[in-house]
């Protein structure tokens, strides 16, 4: 859509079915000033390109009594009615039906039809005039037809069952959307801000980057930022899915929507409310729920031709037997009306989206962002997974693994740490982390690029670096160096200008979960797990051996990883790639499913991958595969069940056994069944 066209997003309350959402979308598209409109049924959102007033939008949704409000506005909960008020007409309709059975009076059945089906007829008749044949149109024709041919009691039963099923379907979809609603509710509306020495309670949209906010124990964080003062444990489950609170202190990053459990925190705001991590997560999950899976695209195409075919079959059933075979007009018109009810496409149309919406919401609660139903389906078919090494299979931060001291100086490592404190080398942090706080004073510090560092402590010159920093290295020391390097470790030599004093080896530590995850993936039928890295062969072999992958490819440039992924896909079929979302971008894009280690909201990870693991937890991989496979199974079950039951019901027309009772159970019953089946994914 052109950038010159205004875009407006609204939240919608009141959707009862997916067909109603489609009709609302069409109504909005026909409004003056609207270039295009898209309804996201899963997230209950409307996106408009162009301009339309709220009054016009409410008028477009009047058939469903829809309520709209701007996305960026305050969430206004739907007014709560007493249950007896909301369902009074339905209860009264059921009572009239019951009394009608007792006294066998058609007038009571007619009353039940009018009371229970008034809103249905309002929409159905309008649709009929406009030649729009959706579910409510077909139901209206069937019920009015049943009354005309004298089947008053069956018409009343169909009305009541339809009304009950709509209530239950609405409740089920609300349950499926609950994960999004819970995320939205985790966004505080306001926060305590310090400006010019004064504490102010401001709405989050009025808080600016650089503002200081105060968060007391038990309060939800309103903005993303950096802790300036204080220490506390923060529950980040809304962002990362991790159950255990994370300790936060000065300098640590914190996220909106997380819960401050213990201490008082003073936080500097680093992102606007619209750009906060939780806002991005909500947006991505809602967009993902609107992305149609391949099976849903098939169902949509199928349903487009399915409804006209059903209407044609119903007309033929009503007129062919009386004209050319045996049987009266009343009997076969009744059968034709039953065909209309059985043929409502609601169960078929909702079979896929309810499963997709539920699965993506479930994954979001677990700290896994899946960007669309198509990626869920792709993940279910994956047979090979490629892993980046650094930061994926490994922790991404080196640790000191070996310190071989050839001297008799017990404090040598402390002196090494004092020297490394002056250095910018990536391994310096690992050495300082292992050492006690050093108080040794370093003089004459020099850093020699490509070789190492030199400095004096207590008048003695010490050197730390590679072999090029030392003139002569004894054979015994060379043997140790070779041995450590074959284990994939980086080796540093410690010495003076005349002798070698020690060796320090460091390595990027493999995550504790890596081996378990690889084993579980293999148990799930993943045929190939490959480690891809730009690191040298020895380091790759060492990490791959610990993790238990089936193949290793080292010293790869980004384009080499891309080539390897393409080769993997051609050999094994569907392939996934998991990396950090930045360096591995070409390979992530080439894989059927790109999975990024999210680092609790890294922008690059959220934007470049098809799936993001918000807490960098590899053990979510088996969960994703299980969830995706179960989702695909449920979608196939729902589609098959919808078609088989409708086909069996239609076959009852041949002997003339199809009744409106059977028809309503075949339609509404299956609609509820596929909805409840999809809701199993909430677990």
XYZ file of C-alpha atoms in Angstrom:
683
model
C 0.000 0.000 0.000
C 1.357 3.394 -0.974
C 2.917 5.429 1.824
C 0.737 8.366 0.741
C -2.453 6.562 1.883
C -3.361 7.033 5.559
C -3.351 3.881 7.678
C -5.607 3.478 10.717
C -5.844 0.464 13.035
C -8.828 -0.279 15.283
C -9.614 -2.968 17.815
C -12.994 -4.637 17.343
C -15.300 -6.092 19.982
C -18.205 -8.394 19.155
C -17.079 -10.779 16.382
C -19.092 -14.000 16.694
C -17.824 -15.895 13.649
C -15.251 -15.715 10.876
C -17.929 -15.230 8.188
C -19.199 -12.165 10.061
C -15.646 -10.784 10.133
C -15.373 -11.305 6.360
C -18.681 -9.478 5.798
C -17.582 -6.578 8.028
C -14.335 -6.317 6.037
C -16.323 -6.144 2.813
C -18.677 -3.477 4.234
C -15.740 -1.299 5.293
C -14.036 -1.702 1.905
C -17.148 -0.197 0.273
C -17.119 2.946 2.440
C -16.310 6.256 0.728
C -12.713 7.285 1.433
C -11.510 3.729 2.137
C -8.935 2.419 -0.350
C -8.639 -0.991 1.313
C -9.483 -2.696 4.607
C -8.256 -5.882 6.269
C -9.813 -7.651 9.242
C -7.616 -9.781 11.503
C -10.198 -12.149 13.013
C -7.695 -13.854 15.328
C -6.578 -10.572 16.917
C -9.981 -8.807 16.498
C -8.398 -5.892 14.629
C -9.328 -3.794 11.608
C -6.711 -2.039 9.463
C -7.966 0.684 7.118
C -6.046 2.333 4.276
C -7.809 5.625 3.697
C -10.217 7.496 5.949
C -13.513 6.604 7.617
C -15.203 7.972 10.734
C -15.967 5.815 13.752
C -19.690 6.341 13.098
C -19.309 4.958 9.569
C -17.362 1.963 10.890
C -19.973 1.266 13.558
C -22.660 1.454 10.880
C -20.700 -1.042 8.743
C -20.624 -3.398 11.731
C -24.180 -2.732 12.906
C -25.364 -6.146 11.634
C -23.124 -7.737 14.314
C -23.391 -4.847 16.842
C -19.616 -4.366 16.654
C -17.784 -1.819 18.814
C -14.537 -0.226 17.576
C -11.875 1.966 19.173
C -8.447 3.148 17.964
C -5.608 0.701 18.611
C -3.489 3.311 20.383
C -6.393 4.403 22.561
C -7.197 3.010 25.975
C -8.680 -0.501 25.897
C -12.360 -0.077 26.758
C -13.816 -3.316 28.089
C -17.187 -4.299 26.670
C -19.975 -3.316 29.075
C -20.885 -6.251 31.278
C -24.514 -7.239 31.168
C -26.201 -9.540 33.634
C -26.375 -13.042 32.168
C -30.174 -13.074 32.334
C -30.337 -9.862 30.275
C -27.866 -11.083 27.663
C -29.584 -14.411 27.125
C -33.174 -13.482 28.082
C -34.482 -13.868 24.528
C -32.789 -17.238 24.172
C -34.167 -18.562 27.483
C -37.677 -17.278 26.650
C -37.463 -18.846 23.195
C -36.505 -22.205 24.747
C -39.425 -21.944 27.224
C -41.871 -21.246 24.375
C -40.513 -24.301 22.546
C -40.968 -26.474 25.654
C -44.527 -25.237 26.253
C -45.238 -25.679 22.549
C -44.274 -29.348 22.815
C -46.511 -29.792 25.864
C -49.587 -28.218 24.247
C -48.650 -28.946 20.591
C -49.382 -25.344 19.529
C -47.727 -23.948 16.371
C -48.230 -20.388 17.611
C -45.798 -21.082 20.458
C -43.261 -22.578 18.030
C -43.643 -19.459 15.858
C -42.988 -17.291 18.930
C -39.842 -19.307 19.702
C -38.637 -18.832 16.106
C -39.221 -15.058 16.149
C -37.665 -14.483 19.599
C -34.655 -16.750 19.151
C -33.951 -15.888 15.528
C -34.761 -12.165 15.302
C -31.138 -10.993 14.905
C -30.430 -13.928 12.595
C -33.362 -13.013 10.319
C -32.375 -9.330 10.290
C -28.982 -10.181 8.817
C -30.137 -13.153 6.748
C -32.904 -11.250 4.939
C -30.594 -8.309 4.178
C -28.047 -10.749 2.764
C -30.742 -12.474 0.716
C -31.830 -9.162 -0.840
C -28.152 -8.447 -1.685
C -27.655 -12.060 -2.918
C -24.957 -12.699 -0.306
C -25.154 -16.383 0.603
C -23.333 -16.787 3.889
C -24.172 -18.982 6.878
C -26.936 -16.694 8.199
C -28.550 -16.431 4.767
C -28.725 -20.216 4.399
C -30.085 -20.616 7.947
C -32.740 -17.929 7.341
C -33.951 -19.612 4.125
C -34.064 -23.009 5.867
C -36.004 -21.819 8.934
C -38.525 -19.695 7.006
C -38.955 -22.555 4.524
C -39.575 -25.009 7.378
C -42.295 -22.727 8.740
C -43.936 -22.360 5.283
C -44.207 -26.137 4.833
C -45.561 -26.546 8.367
C -42.424 -27.795 10.174
C -42.805 -25.212 12.940
C -41.325 -27.240 15.782
C -38.209 -28.217 13.815
C -37.725 -24.601 12.725
C -37.865 -23.538 16.382
C -35.344 -26.213 17.443
C -32.947 -25.153 14.666
C -33.178 -21.488 15.744
C -32.411 -22.284 19.386
C -29.562 -24.677 18.602
C -28.052 -22.118 16.221
C -28.249 -19.369 18.872
C -26.647 -21.626 21.504
C -23.856 -22.639 19.123
C -23.094 -18.962 18.331
C -22.756 -18.206 22.043
C -20.441 -21.178 22.549
C -18.396 -20.342 19.434
C -17.930 -16.747 20.604
C -16.824 -17.983 24.012
C -14.360 -20.429 22.418
C -12.775 -17.763 20.196
C -12.437 -15.439 23.201
C -10.576 -18.258 24.917
C -8.277 -18.588 21.889
C -7.582 -14.831 21.914
C -6.894 -14.805 25.658
C -3.108 -14.975 25.210
C -3.077 -11.708 23.245
C -5.453 -10.045 25.678
C -3.226 -11.079 28.596
C -0.193 -9.526 26.840
C -2.074 -6.285 26.185
C -3.178 -6.151 29.822
C 0.479 -6.427 30.875
C 1.131 -2.983 29.350
C 0.620 -0.467 32.189
C -1.309 2.633 31.156
C 0.817 5.032 33.226
C 4.042 5.343 35.209
C 5.643 7.514 37.903
C 8.134 9.851 36.187
C 10.708 12.224 37.684
C 10.981 15.501 35.747
C 12.820 18.573 37.040
C 12.907 17.047 40.509
C 9.132 16.531 40.569
C 7.355 13.173 40.571
C 4.540 13.009 38.010
C 2.113 10.206 37.104
C 2.037 10.231 33.284
C 0.350 8.136 30.603
C 2.885 5.941 28.810
C 2.321 7.727 25.494
C 3.455 10.983 27.185
C 6.696 9.488 28.526
C 9.781 10.381 26.484
C 13.099 8.649 25.845
C 15.544 9.779 28.531
C 12.870 10.215 31.219
C 13.472 8.619 34.630
C 10.715 6.341 35.935
C 10.358 4.965 39.467
C 9.133 1.406 39.961
C 8.156 0.155 43.416
C 8.093 -3.502 44.506
C 5.077 -5.330 43.095
C 4.615 -2.864 40.222
C 4.692 -3.617 36.497
C 7.372 -1.869 34.439
C 5.785 0.526 31.964
C 8.741 1.183 29.626
C 11.906 -0.445 28.291
C 15.029 1.013 29.840
C 18.279 0.712 31.792
C 18.438 0.438 35.591
C 20.151 3.529 37.038
C 19.742 2.751 40.729
C 18.482 -0.143 42.826
C 18.466 -3.921 42.619
C 15.606 -6.370 42.385
C 14.419 -9.656 40.928
C 12.193 -9.092 37.889
C 9.693 -11.591 36.522
C 10.192 -11.517 32.721
C 7.692 -14.292 31.868
C 5.626 -11.982 29.645
C 8.667 -11.321 27.425
C 10.801 -14.446 27.604
C 8.472 -17.148 28.916
C 10.964 -18.000 31.698
C 9.328 -18.830 35.007
C 12.280 -17.897 37.268
C 12.710 -14.165 38.026
C 15.971 -12.538 36.840
C 18.195 -10.460 39.112
C 18.575 -6.860 37.895
C 20.982 -4.176 39.082
C 22.437 -0.873 37.843
C 23.352 -1.094 34.157
C 20.982 -3.980 33.363
C 18.322 -3.771 30.666
C 14.667 -4.130 31.692
C 11.471 -4.449 29.665
C 7.951 -3.053 29.779
C 5.343 -5.589 30.904
C 7.691 -7.317 33.353
C 7.012 -7.419 37.111
C 9.320 -5.859 39.700
C 9.115 -8.296 42.604
C 11.335 -7.069 45.425
C 13.391 -3.876 45.296
C 12.930 -0.247 44.316
C 14.210 0.599 40.811
C 15.069 3.882 39.146
C 15.039 3.345 35.382
C 16.114 5.492 32.441
C 13.670 5.111 29.524
C 15.416 3.915 26.342
C 12.457 3.271 24.005
C 9.086 4.880 23.339
C 5.960 2.926 24.336
C 5.294 2.052 20.667
C 8.810 0.641 20.239
C 8.949 -1.299 23.501
C 9.688 -5.002 23.325
C 6.244 -6.031 24.549
C 4.557 -3.697 22.011
C 6.572 -5.335 19.235
C 5.720 -8.800 20.530
C 2.000 -8.013 20.612
C 2.175 -6.554 17.097
C 4.126 -9.533 15.726
C 1.826 -12.107 17.333
C -1.300 -10.343 16.072
C 0.151 -10.066 12.573
C 1.142 -13.731 12.730
C -2.421 -14.725 13.578
C -3.586 -12.912 10.448
C -1.050 -14.733 8.251
C -2.892 -17.555 6.535
C -1.364 -21.011 6.591
C -1.327 -23.020 3.357
C -4.172 -25.215 4.610
C -6.259 -22.121 5.371
C -5.606 -20.720 1.892
C -6.828 -24.027 0.487
C -9.980 -23.944 2.662
C -10.719 -20.326 1.649
C -10.457 -21.230 -2.048
C -12.544 -24.361 -1.486
C -15.271 -22.513 0.487
C -15.578 -19.929 -2.305
C -16.970 -22.611 -4.640
C -18.447 -24.855 -1.957
C -21.406 -22.629 -0.924
C -22.806 -22.080 -4.474
C -22.522 -25.831 -5.114
C -24.475 -26.588 -1.893
C -27.222 -24.132 -2.905
C -27.424 -25.766 -6.332
C -27.652 -29.240 -4.714
C -30.398 -28.001 -2.345
C -32.455 -26.637 -5.282
C -32.041 -29.888 -7.216
C -33.042 -31.966 -4.158
C -36.169 -29.822 -3.758
C -37.391 -29.977 -7.391
C -35.951 -33.059 -9.180
C -37.577 -35.910 -7.143
C -41.121 -34.437 -7.227
C -40.848 -33.772 -10.979
C -39.120 -36.929 -12.172
C -39.244 -39.448 -9.303
C -41.648 -40.325 -6.505
C -42.493 -38.227 -3.467
C -44.432 -35.053 -2.697
C -43.223 -31.499 -2.978
C -43.424 -30.873 0.767
C -41.136 -33.811 1.622
C -38.434 -32.887 -0.891
C -38.560 -29.137 -0.187
C -37.972 -30.101 3.438
C -34.991 -32.237 2.361
C -33.646 -29.320 0.288
C -33.903 -26.996 3.300
C -32.016 -29.546 5.415
C -29.291 -29.635 2.739
C -28.931 -25.830 3.091
C -28.415 -26.138 6.846
C -25.964 -29.034 6.512
C -24.065 -27.153 3.815
C -23.221 -24.075 5.936
C -19.425 -23.738 5.531
C -18.804 -22.400 9.046
C -17.110 -25.512 10.473
C -14.872 -25.794 7.423
C -13.893 -22.112 7.375
C -13.082 -21.910 11.094
C -11.276 -25.277 11.241
C -7.833 -23.794 10.474
C -7.768 -20.255 11.981
C -8.902 -21.369 15.445
C -5.968 -23.811 15.598
C -3.461 -21.237 14.263
C -4.627 -18.452 16.608
C -4.485 -20.770 19.623
C -1.073 -22.268 18.795
C 0.614 -18.908 18.129
C -0.858 -17.486 21.356
C 0.368 -20.499 23.327
C 3.870 -20.152 21.850
C 3.946 -16.419 22.724
C 3.207 -17.241 26.364
C 6.187 -19.618 26.315
C 8.538 -16.913 24.988
C 8.472 -18.141 21.383
C 7.385 -15.747 18.617
C 6.064 -17.473 15.490
C 5.397 -15.029 12.663
C 2.603 -16.904 10.898
C 0.628 -20.098 10.448
C 2.661 -20.953 7.357
C 5.814 -21.213 9.497
C 3.992 -23.485 11.942
C 3.150 -25.796 9.045
C 6.685 -25.619 7.648
C 8.182 -26.420 11.060
C 6.050 -29.552 11.327
C 7.705 -30.921 8.174
C 11.332 -29.998 9.029
C 13.771 -32.924 8.707
C 17.109 -31.102 9.087
C 18.202 -28.305 11.436
C 21.401 -26.278 11.094
C 22.843 -24.498 14.154
C 25.213 -21.564 14.319
C 27.898 -22.257 16.965
C 28.735 -19.059 18.818
C 25.820 -17.830 20.910
C 23.536 -20.642 19.768
C 24.960 -24.045 20.696
C 27.481 -22.215 22.877
C 26.948 -19.400 25.373
C 28.849 -16.902 23.209
C 31.140 -15.795 26.040
C 34.549 -17.506 26.459
C 35.653 -18.879 29.818
C 39.113 -19.864 31.066
C 39.331 -23.657 30.899
C 43.032 -24.293 31.646
C 45.858 -22.537 33.463
C 49.146 -24.442 33.237
C 51.716 -22.795 35.501
C 55.347 -23.748 34.734
C 56.711 -21.359 37.397
C 56.619 -21.432 41.207
C 54.787 -18.071 41.409
C 51.471 -18.802 43.158
C 50.168 -15.311 42.374
C 50.948 -15.412 38.643
C 47.299 -15.598 37.539
C 46.496 -12.507 39.636
C 49.297 -10.641 37.843
C 47.950 -11.825 34.475
C 44.521 -10.448 35.430
C 46.070 -7.095 36.382
C 47.644 -6.850 32.916
C 44.464 -7.957 31.120
C 42.497 -5.304 32.986
C 44.275 -2.781 30.758
C 43.457 -4.766 27.586
C 40.545 -4.637 25.125
C 41.084 -8.252 24.014
C 37.864 -10.394 23.984
C 39.497 -12.949 26.312
C 40.458 -10.320 28.901
C 36.973 -10.423 30.466
C 37.176 -14.212 30.833
C 40.500 -13.942 32.697
C 39.304 -11.158 34.996
C 36.132 -13.087 35.766
C 38.165 -16.091 36.936
C 40.672 -14.062 38.983
C 40.262 -12.321 42.323
C 40.222 -8.534 42.262
C 43.822 -7.634 41.498
C 45.589 -4.829 43.321
C 48.873 -5.154 41.374
C 49.988 -1.891 39.770
C 50.889 -2.135 36.071
C 53.490 0.173 34.558
C 54.582 0.731 30.961
C 51.590 -1.108 29.489
C 51.837 -1.713 25.714
C 49.351 -3.471 23.416
C 50.884 -4.901 20.220
C 48.221 -5.637 17.584
C 48.290 -9.230 16.383
C 50.746 -10.328 19.090
C 49.603 -9.504 22.642
C 50.355 -7.191 25.581
C 53.430 -6.201 27.635
C 53.553 -4.546 31.058
C 55.636 -4.272 34.233
C 54.580 -5.385 37.709
C 56.963 -4.797 40.614
C 59.677 -3.952 38.061
C 59.382 -7.263 36.202
C 58.242 -7.197 32.545
C 55.490 -9.709 31.752
C 54.194 -10.712 28.330
C 50.837 -12.277 27.404
C 50.085 -13.214 23.826
C 50.586 -15.688 20.983
C 53.756 -17.383 19.727
C 54.780 -14.280 17.741
C 55.304 -12.357 20.990
C 58.043 -14.775 22.137
C 61.388 -15.444 20.484
C 61.823 -19.044 21.609
C 59.264 -21.612 22.818
C 60.450 -24.946 24.289
C 59.267 -28.182 22.647
C 57.426 -29.235 25.825
C 55.401 -26.017 25.794
C 54.667 -26.496 22.067
C 53.269 -29.950 22.873
C 50.905 -28.472 25.456
C 49.819 -25.727 23.020
C 49.089 -28.256 20.258
C 47.112 -30.446 22.650
C 44.956 -27.529 23.850
C 44.322 -26.282 20.297
C 43.151 -29.719 19.138
C 40.475 -29.434 21.858
C 39.212 -26.274 20.139
C 40.633 -23.897 22.731
C 42.323 -20.531 22.244
C 45.779 -20.518 23.872
C 47.668 -17.548 25.361
C 51.272 -17.718 26.487
C 52.420 -15.968 29.678
C 56.108 -15.205 30.116
C 58.919 -12.711 30.344
C 61.457 -11.718 27.726
C 63.555 -14.748 28.661
C 61.250 -17.589 29.727
C 57.760 -19.088 29.379
C 55.891 -19.013 32.719
C 52.408 -20.391 31.921
C 49.728 -21.206 29.383
C 46.131 -19.996 29.555
C 43.450 -21.728 27.482
C 39.955 -20.359 26.920
C 36.941 -21.672 25.048
C 33.365 -20.726 24.310
C 31.362 -22.946 26.652
C 28.696 -25.198 25.145
C 25.256 -24.549 26.653
C 24.203 -27.153 29.221
C 20.969 -27.697 27.291
C 22.564 -28.239 23.856
C 23.236 -31.980 24.172
C 19.770 -32.684 25.610
C 18.072 -30.640 22.904
C 19.973 -32.346 20.068
C 19.077 -35.755 21.533
C 15.377 -34.802 21.816
C 15.357 -33.513 18.225
C 16.791 -36.800 16.992
C 14.121 -38.651 19.018
C 11.503 -36.507 17.252
C 12.733 -37.756 13.869
C 15.017 -34.881 12.837
C 17.382 -36.736 10.489
C 20.241 -34.229 10.369
C 21.547 -31.759 12.968
C 24.436 -29.696 11.602
C 26.785 -27.212 13.252
C 27.717 -24.362 10.879
C 30.411 -21.920 11.976
C 33.039 -19.521 10.735
C 35.281 -20.673 13.611
C 38.279 -22.947 13.034
C 37.915 -26.704 12.654
C 39.180 -27.692 16.108
C 36.759 -25.393 17.965
C 33.872 -26.601 15.801
C 34.784 -30.264 16.365
C 35.018 -29.758 20.126
C 31.636 -27.987 20.387
C 29.980 -30.410 17.968
C 31.240 -33.422 19.893
C 29.876 -32.120 23.213
C 26.522 -31.150 21.669
C 26.165 -34.422 19.750
C 25.318 -33.044 16.303
C 25.402 -35.405 13.322
C 27.561 -33.171 11.084
C 29.978 -30.230 11.365
C 31.042 -27.600 8.824
C 33.696 -25.084 9.958
C 35.531 -22.016 8.626
C 32.462 -20.911 6.631
C 31.835 -17.414 5.324
C 28.195 -16.163 5.300
C 27.820 -17.142 1.629
C 29.203 -20.614 2.439
C 26.506 -21.070 5.088
C 23.909 -20.047 2.508
C 25.214 -22.647 0.036
C 25.254 -25.324 2.744
C 21.613 -24.616 3.684
C 20.526 -24.954 0.044
C 22.385 -28.266 -0.198
C 20.778 -29.446 3.043
C 17.312 -28.567 1.719
C 17.862 -30.445 -1.541
C 18.992 -33.557 0.382
C 16.558 -33.686 3.311
C 13.609 -31.494 2.304
C 12.323 -28.891 4.772
C 15.219 -27.293 6.668
C 15.433 -24.931 9.631
C 18.375 -22.692 10.536
C 18.909 -21.286 14.031
C 21.311 -18.406 14.638
C 21.653 -14.945 16.150
C 19.511 -13.201 13.551
C 22.271 -10.836 12.339
C 25.436 -12.586 11.156
C 23.442 -15.552 9.908
C 20.869 -13.490 7.973
C 21.544 -15.044 4.516
C 21.330 -18.602 5.866
C 18.243 -17.769 7.964
C 16.548 -16.362 4.868
C 17.477 -19.373 2.710
C 16.122 -21.942 5.199
C 12.443 -22.926 5.056
C 12.211 -21.716 8.661
C 14.680 -19.206 10.126
C 14.898 -19.257 13.930
C 16.666 -16.468 15.834
C 18.032 -16.437 19.361
C 16.036 -13.451 20.545
C 18.203 -12.187 23.420
C 15.028 -10.953 25.142
C 13.911 -8.602 22.428
C 16.830 -7.866 20.112
C 15.323 -5.846 17.254
C 17.309 -7.728 14.606
C 16.108 -11.086 15.917
C 12.470 -9.960 15.905
C 12.714 -8.610 12.360
C 14.856 -11.104 10.467
C 13.633 -14.516 11.603
C 10.420 -16.480 11.059
C 10.565 -17.662 14.685
C 12.336 -15.975 17.627
C 13.335 -17.614 20.930
C 12.985 -14.678 23.281
C 15.003 -16.187 26.141
C 17.701 -17.837 24.004
C 16.478 -21.195 25.345
C 17.342 -23.970 22.899
C 15.077 -26.342 24.826
C 12.132 -24.502 23.241
C 13.017 -26.162 19.898
C 11.433 -29.558 20.703
C 8.427 -27.631 22.073
C 8.051 -25.742 18.754
C 8.269 -28.945 16.713
C 5.741 -30.733 18.931
C 3.396 -27.733 18.855
C 3.646 -27.344 15.067
C 3.066 -31.054 14.441
C 0.089 -31.110 16.786
C -1.308 -27.981 15.102
C -1.052 -29.567 11.655
C -2.656 -32.778 12.978
C -5.551 -30.830 14.470
C -6.031 -28.797 11.268
C -6.169 -32.002 9.210
C -8.556 -33.567 11.746
C -10.815 -30.501 11.616
C -10.928 -30.285 7.818
C -11.471 -34.045 7.427
C -14.146 -34.148 10.141
C -16.018 -31.182 8.641
C -16.083 -32.672 5.149
C -16.793 -36.281 6.164
C -19.715 -35.435 8.489
C -21.283 -33.102 5.924
C -20.848 -35.715 3.188
C -22.438 -38.428 5.352
C -25.329 -36.099 6.202
C -25.834 -35.245 2.518
C -25.899 -38.946 1.629
C -28.945 -39.280 3.906
C -30.829 -37.283 1.249
C -30.780 -40.298 -1.115
C -33.178 -42.395 1.010
C -34.906 -39.189 2.183
C -33.752 -39.518 5.799
C -32.103 -36.109 6.254
C -33.951 -33.986 8.810
C -33.391 -30.453 10.065
C -32.398 -31.946 13.420
C -29.640 -34.011 11.847
C -28.661 -31.052 9.662
C -28.204 -28.620 12.561
C -26.150 -31.139 14.514
C -24.048 -31.890 11.423
C -23.351 -28.171 10.974
C -23.346 -26.449 14.362
C -22.226 -29.559 16.230
C -19.169 -29.975 14.004
C -18.422 -26.227 14.198
C -18.242 -26.468 17.982
C -16.296 -29.711 17.809
C -13.566 -28.319 15.518
C -13.361 -25.158 17.663
C -12.918 -27.152 20.864
C -10.436 -29.421 19.102
C -8.371 -26.347 18.154
C -8.507 -25.071 21.737
C -6.605 -28.178 22.861
C -3.520 -26.289 21.645
C -3.887 -23.883 24.576
C -2.205 -26.574 26.660
